[in-house]
Amino acid sequence: SSGIKYFQALRLIDKYKHDDSIVDIVGSILDEDDTLPEFPAEDVERLHKNALRTQRAVDYLKKRGLEYDSVVKHKFGYSEKQDMIVMPYLSPTGDKYLGVEGRSIEGKRFKAGGPKSHTLFNLNNRIWSDSIMLTESIIDCVRIEQNGGEAVSSMGSSRGNVQVSLLNRYFNKVYIVADVDDAKNDFAGQVGAQKLAERLGQRGIIVLPPKGFKDVGEMPDELIKKFVADRDNLLG
């Protein structure tokens, strides 16, 4: 099974109805998924159950503004051994887990496992959107989704060729949500956003969080709702 439902297939065909290579396009999507390694679903489920029953994880997720439904939908987990929230990501078509990204509860340590540069977090849920907001952080992506936006995450400020190809393939407009970094971080958020905008051409539009906020994760829900609604007026 391709993982593409009947009506989704119709939308894909309609989107590319003026393209002579629709068979190649669909084939390339399936081929990419077939060649990517699979992260064990049973490990995702085990870590997810651990997050739901461990108060330390529950408190952290709540503190970061993540709703229970979002935690369940995305199967966020918790590793007691490493004291990390574990965020799994799926293949572009959503038929299998490719890996996980871990974020420490104390401090700011990250640990990744899997080929995250070959997909976008939440892409399988937004594959039929016309425009999308792109974040560096998985948590920022989910916060935008909770507040009425449509978002995916590149899971970092450096976007690989496959990720750029996926953005070009599926979306007519990409709002690149740039983290506001300083000289300590070599302005990585702004630099990464500018590089991606150049690669996307007219599809790519840089938007910046309101003054005083480094990223979406620092913003309260009401401001995120306004950020989503006003994104065309927040050009970087």
Tab-separated table of C-alpha atoms in Angstrom:
chain	number	residue	atom	x	y	z
A	1	SER	CA	0.000	0.000	0.000
A	2	SER	CA	1.273	3.472	-0.859
A	3	GLY	CA	-0.224	5.156	2.185
A	4	ILE	CA	-1.906	7.702	-0.102
A	5	LYS	CA	-5.704	7.595	0.260
A	6	TYR	CA	-8.035	7.854	-2.755
A	7	PHE	CA	-9.108	11.466	-2.253
A	8	GLN	CA	-5.547	12.499	-1.397
A	9	ALA	CA	-4.423	10.959	-4.670
A	10	LEU	CA	-7.073	12.983	-6.533
A	11	ARG	CA	-5.808	16.180	-4.906
A	12	LEU	CA	-2.230	15.352	-5.804
A	13	ILE	CA	-3.210	14.705	-9.421
A	14	ASP	CA	-5.198	17.948	-9.559
A	15	LYS	CA	-2.283	19.895	-8.072
A	16	TYR	CA	0.033	18.621	-10.806
A	17	LYS	CA	-2.505	18.291	-13.641
A	18	HIS	CA	-0.432	20.556	-15.891
A	19	ASP	CA	2.732	18.578	-15.232
A	20	ASP	CA	3.597	15.869	-17.736
A	21	SER	CA	5.420	13.750	-15.164
A	22	ILE	CA	2.708	13.004	-12.565
A	23	VAL	CA	3.644	9.298	-12.609
A	24	ASP	CA	7.271	10.195	-11.896
A	25	ILE	CA	6.235	12.554	-9.088
A	26	VAL	CA	4.103	9.943	-7.292
A	27	GLY	CA	6.724	7.296	-7.934
A	28	SER	CA	9.495	9.423	-6.469
A	29	ILE	CA	7.495	9.977	-3.267
A	30	LEU	CA	7.023	6.247	-2.781
A	31	ASP	CA	10.601	5.412	-3.754
A	32	GLU	CA	11.963	7.869	-1.184
A	33	ASP	CA	9.924	6.221	1.590
A	34	ASP	CA	11.019	2.737	0.546
A	35	THR	CA	14.711	3.556	0.812
A	36	LEU	CA	14.565	5.236	4.224
A	37	PRO	CA	15.267	3.209	7.379
A	38	GLU	CA	12.445	2.549	9.833
A	39	PHE	CA	12.514	3.457	13.525
A	40	PRO	CA	10.760	0.800	15.653
A	41	ALA	CA	7.140	1.790	16.299
A	42	GLU	CA	7.149	-0.268	19.502
A	43	ASP	CA	9.889	1.974	20.911
A	44	VAL	CA	7.838	5.059	20.055
A	45	GLU	CA	4.814	3.577	21.854
A	46	ARG	CA	6.852	2.567	24.914
A	47	LEU	CA	8.407	6.022	25.298
A	48	HIS	CA	5.035	7.677	24.675
A	49	LYS	CA	3.343	5.711	27.456
A	50	ASN	CA	6.223	6.669	29.714
A	51	ALA	CA	5.626	10.363	28.998
A	52	LEU	CA	1.926	10.123	29.853
A	53	ARG	CA	2.525	8.445	33.207
A	54	THR	CA	5.639	10.333	34.360
A	55	GLN	CA	4.795	13.543	36.195
A	56	ARG	CA	8.166	15.110	35.382
A	57	ALA	CA	7.471	14.758	31.660
A	58	VAL	CA	3.831	15.858	31.986
A	59	ASP	CA	4.873	19.011	33.864
A	60	TYR	CA	7.570	19.878	31.310
A	61	LEU	CA	5.280	19.419	28.301
A	62	LYS	CA	2.627	21.567	29.953
A	63	LYS	CA	5.221	24.217	30.788
A	64	ARG	CA	6.204	24.339	27.102
A	65	GLY	CA	2.593	25.034	26.153
A	66	LEU	CA	1.854	21.638	24.631
A	67	GLU	CA	-1.715	20.391	24.941
A	68	TYR	CA	-2.531	16.799	25.862
A	69	ASP	CA	-4.135	16.139	22.459
A	70	SER	CA	-0.971	17.298	20.694
A	71	VAL	CA	1.244	15.085	22.854
A	72	VAL	CA	-0.953	12.088	21.985
A	73	LYS	CA	-1.287	12.946	18.294
A	74	HIS	CA	2.479	13.207	17.794
A	75	LYS	CA	3.358	10.394	20.226
A	76	PHE	CA	5.788	12.509	22.247
A	77	GLY	CA	7.681	10.331	24.703
A	78	TYR	CA	10.034	10.456	27.647
A	79	SER	CA	13.334	8.689	28.316
A	80	GLU	CA	14.009	8.389	32.037
A	81	LYS	CA	17.564	7.240	31.435
A	82	GLN	CA	18.508	10.407	29.562
A	83	ASP	CA	15.857	12.660	31.143
A	84	MET	CA	14.736	13.736	27.676
A	85	ILE	CA	11.463	14.437	25.952
A	86	VAL	CA	11.477	12.303	22.803
A	87	MET	CA	9.758	13.627	19.673
A	88	PRO	CA	9.352	11.075	16.866
A	89	TYR	CA	9.111	12.077	13.216
A	90	LEU	CA	7.560	10.259	10.292
A	91	SER	CA	8.406	9.715	6.638
A	92	PRO	CA	6.956	12.263	4.163
A	93	THR	CA	3.912	10.052	3.479
A	94	GLY	CA	3.501	9.181	7.156
A	95	ASP	CA	3.687	5.415	6.752
A	96	LYS	CA	6.580	4.811	9.142
A	97	TYR	CA	8.712	6.430	11.834
A	98	LEU	CA	12.164	7.454	10.675
A	99	GLY	CA	13.694	8.582	13.959
A	100	VAL	CA	13.371	10.722	17.055
A	101	GLU	CA	14.680	14.017	18.357
A	102	GLY	CA	15.370	14.279	22.083
A	103	ARG	CA	15.418	17.454	24.185
A	104	SER	CA	16.659	17.450	27.753
A	105	ILE	CA	14.307	18.654	30.459
A	106	GLU	CA	17.187	20.321	32.314
A	107	GLY	CA	19.466	22.583	30.308
A	108	LYS	CA	19.300	22.638	26.547
A	109	ARG	CA	20.778	19.439	25.193
A	110	PHE	CA	19.556	17.880	21.968
A	111	LYS	CA	20.018	14.373	20.662
A	112	ALA	CA	18.830	13.138	17.269
A	113	GLY	CA	18.538	9.669	15.824
A	114	GLY	CA	17.548	8.999	12.220
A	115	PRO	CA	17.656	10.798	8.857
A	116	LYS	CA	15.746	13.935	9.844
A	117	SER	CA	17.128	15.831	6.834
A	118	HIS	CA	15.035	13.527	4.609
A	119	THR	CA	11.658	14.629	5.916
A	120	LEU	CA	9.793	17.442	7.693
A	121	PHE	CA	8.037	17.026	11.014
A	122	ASN	CA	4.224	17.052	10.532
A	123	LEU	CA	4.521	16.962	6.724
A	124	ASN	CA	2.228	13.945	6.480
A	125	ASN	CA	-0.550	15.995	8.124
A	126	ARG	CA	0.013	19.073	5.935
A	127	ILE	CA	0.887	17.519	2.602
A	128	TRP	CA	-2.228	19.013	0.972
A	129	SER	CA	-1.899	22.571	2.326
A	130	ASP	CA	-1.305	25.352	-0.168
A	131	SER	CA	0.863	27.418	2.184
A	132	ILE	CA	2.790	26.469	5.295
A	133	MET	CA	4.683	27.990	8.207
A	134	LEU	CA	8.123	26.401	8.623
A	135	THR	CA	9.827	26.390	12.023
A	136	GLU	CA	13.215	25.216	13.277
A	137	SER	CA	11.734	23.631	16.391
A	138	ILE	CA	9.226	20.786	16.609
A	139	ILE	CA	7.664	22.399	19.683
A	140	ASP	CA	7.250	25.734	17.849
A	141	CYS	CA	5.572	23.864	14.999
A	142	VAL	CA	3.067	22.242	17.357
A	143	ARG	CA	2.376	25.534	19.172
A	144	ILE	CA	1.499	27.158	15.831
A	145	GLU	CA	-0.786	24.244	14.946
A	146	GLN	CA	-2.553	24.539	18.321
A	147	ASN	CA	-3.279	28.185	17.582
A	148	GLY	CA	-4.850	27.878	14.166
A	149	GLY	CA	-1.812	27.734	11.870
A	150	GLU	CA	-0.574	25.102	9.452
A	151	ALA	CA	3.059	24.275	10.145
A	152	VAL	CA	5.934	21.862	9.591
A	153	SER	CA	9.400	21.777	11.140
A	154	SER	CA	12.810	21.258	9.564
A	155	MET	CA	14.143	20.253	13.003
A	156	GLY	CA	17.036	22.703	12.789
A	157	SER	CA	18.172	25.908	11.071
A	158	SER	CA	20.141	24.070	8.376
A	159	ARG	CA	17.865	22.664	5.669
A	160	GLY	CA	19.070	19.830	3.450
A	161	ASN	CA	18.444	19.351	-0.244
A	162	VAL	CA	15.677	16.812	0.339
A	163	GLN	CA	13.847	19.152	2.713
A	164	VAL	CA	14.049	21.997	0.194
A	165	SER	CA	12.752	19.646	-2.484
A	166	LEU	CA	9.808	18.643	-0.270
A	167	LEU	CA	8.919	22.289	0.416
A	168	ASN	CA	9.035	23.078	-3.302
A	169	ARG	CA	7.033	19.989	-4.185
A	170	TYR	CA	4.126	20.436	-1.800
A	171	PHE	CA	3.686	24.131	-1.031
A	172	ASN	CA	3.099	27.233	-3.108
A	173	LYS	CA	4.079	29.534	-0.254
A	174	VAL	CA	6.452	28.867	2.655
A	175	TYR	CA	6.507	31.282	5.600
A	176	ILE	CA	9.982	30.734	7.052
A	177	VAL	CA	9.688	31.470	10.778
A	178	ALA	CA	13.172	32.707	11.681
A	179	ASP	CA	14.508	32.316	15.219
A	180	VAL	CA	16.062	35.599	16.352
A	181	ASP	CA	19.603	34.602	17.290
A	182	ASP	CA	22.473	36.832	18.387
A	183	ALA	CA	26.225	36.930	17.741
A	184	LYS	CA	26.729	34.181	20.358
A	185	ASN	CA	24.909	31.818	17.996
A	186	ASP	CA	26.353	33.413	14.841
A	187	PHE	CA	22.841	34.665	14.008
A	188	ALA	CA	22.081	31.083	12.900
A	189	GLY	CA	18.302	31.521	12.739
A	190	GLN	CA	18.376	34.585	10.506
A	191	VAL	CA	21.199	33.248	8.327
A	192	GLY	CA	19.465	29.893	7.863
A	193	ALA	CA	16.186	31.592	6.981
A	194	GLN	CA	17.854	33.843	4.410
A	195	LYS	CA	19.654	30.919	2.749
A	196	LEU	CA	16.425	28.954	2.511
A	197	ALA	CA	14.501	31.939	1.129
A	198	GLU	CA	17.068	32.269	-1.637
A	199	ARG	CA	16.678	28.588	-2.511
A	200	LEU	CA	12.883	28.745	-2.526
A	201	GLY	CA	12.695	31.911	-4.607
A	202	GLN	CA	9.241	33.514	-4.676
A	203	ARG	CA	7.774	30.686	-2.608
A	204	GLY	CA	9.854	31.602	0.453
A	205	ILE	CA	8.840	34.455	2.764
A	206	ILE	CA	10.745	35.174	5.998
A	207	VAL	CA	8.631	36.160	9.016
A	208	LEU	CA	9.977	37.225	12.413
A	209	PRO	CA	8.508	36.792	15.904
A	210	PRO	CA	7.384	40.014	17.620
A	211	LYS	CA	10.085	42.176	19.200
A	212	GLY	CA	11.240	40.775	22.526
A	213	PHE	CA	10.756	37.132	21.588
A	214	LYS	CA	13.478	34.834	20.282
A	215	ASP	CA	11.082	32.271	18.849
A	216	VAL	CA	7.473	31.078	18.846
A	217	GLY	CA	8.105	28.852	21.868
A	218	GLU	CA	8.523	31.926	24.088
A	219	MET	CA	5.208	33.470	23.000
A	220	PRO	CA	1.845	33.111	24.801
A	221	ASP	CA	-1.029	31.548	22.846
A	222	GLU	CA	-2.820	34.813	22.139
A	223	LEU	CA	0.291	36.277	20.525
A	224	ILE	CA	0.822	33.132	18.461
A	225	LYS	CA	-2.753	33.392	17.148
A	226	LYS	CA	-2.067	36.989	16.144
A	227	PHE	CA	1.295	35.966	14.647
A	228	VAL	CA	-0.435	33.378	12.454
A	229	ALA	CA	-3.191	35.784	11.391
A	230	ASP	CA	-0.742	38.647	10.657
A	231	ARG	CA	2.057	36.616	9.028
A	232	ASP	CA	1.912	38.590	5.784
A	233	ASN	CA	2.677	41.767	7.745
A	234	LEU	CA	5.657	40.336	9.655
A	235	LEU	CA	8.111	40.017	6.810
A	236	GLY	CA	11.752	39.757	7.837
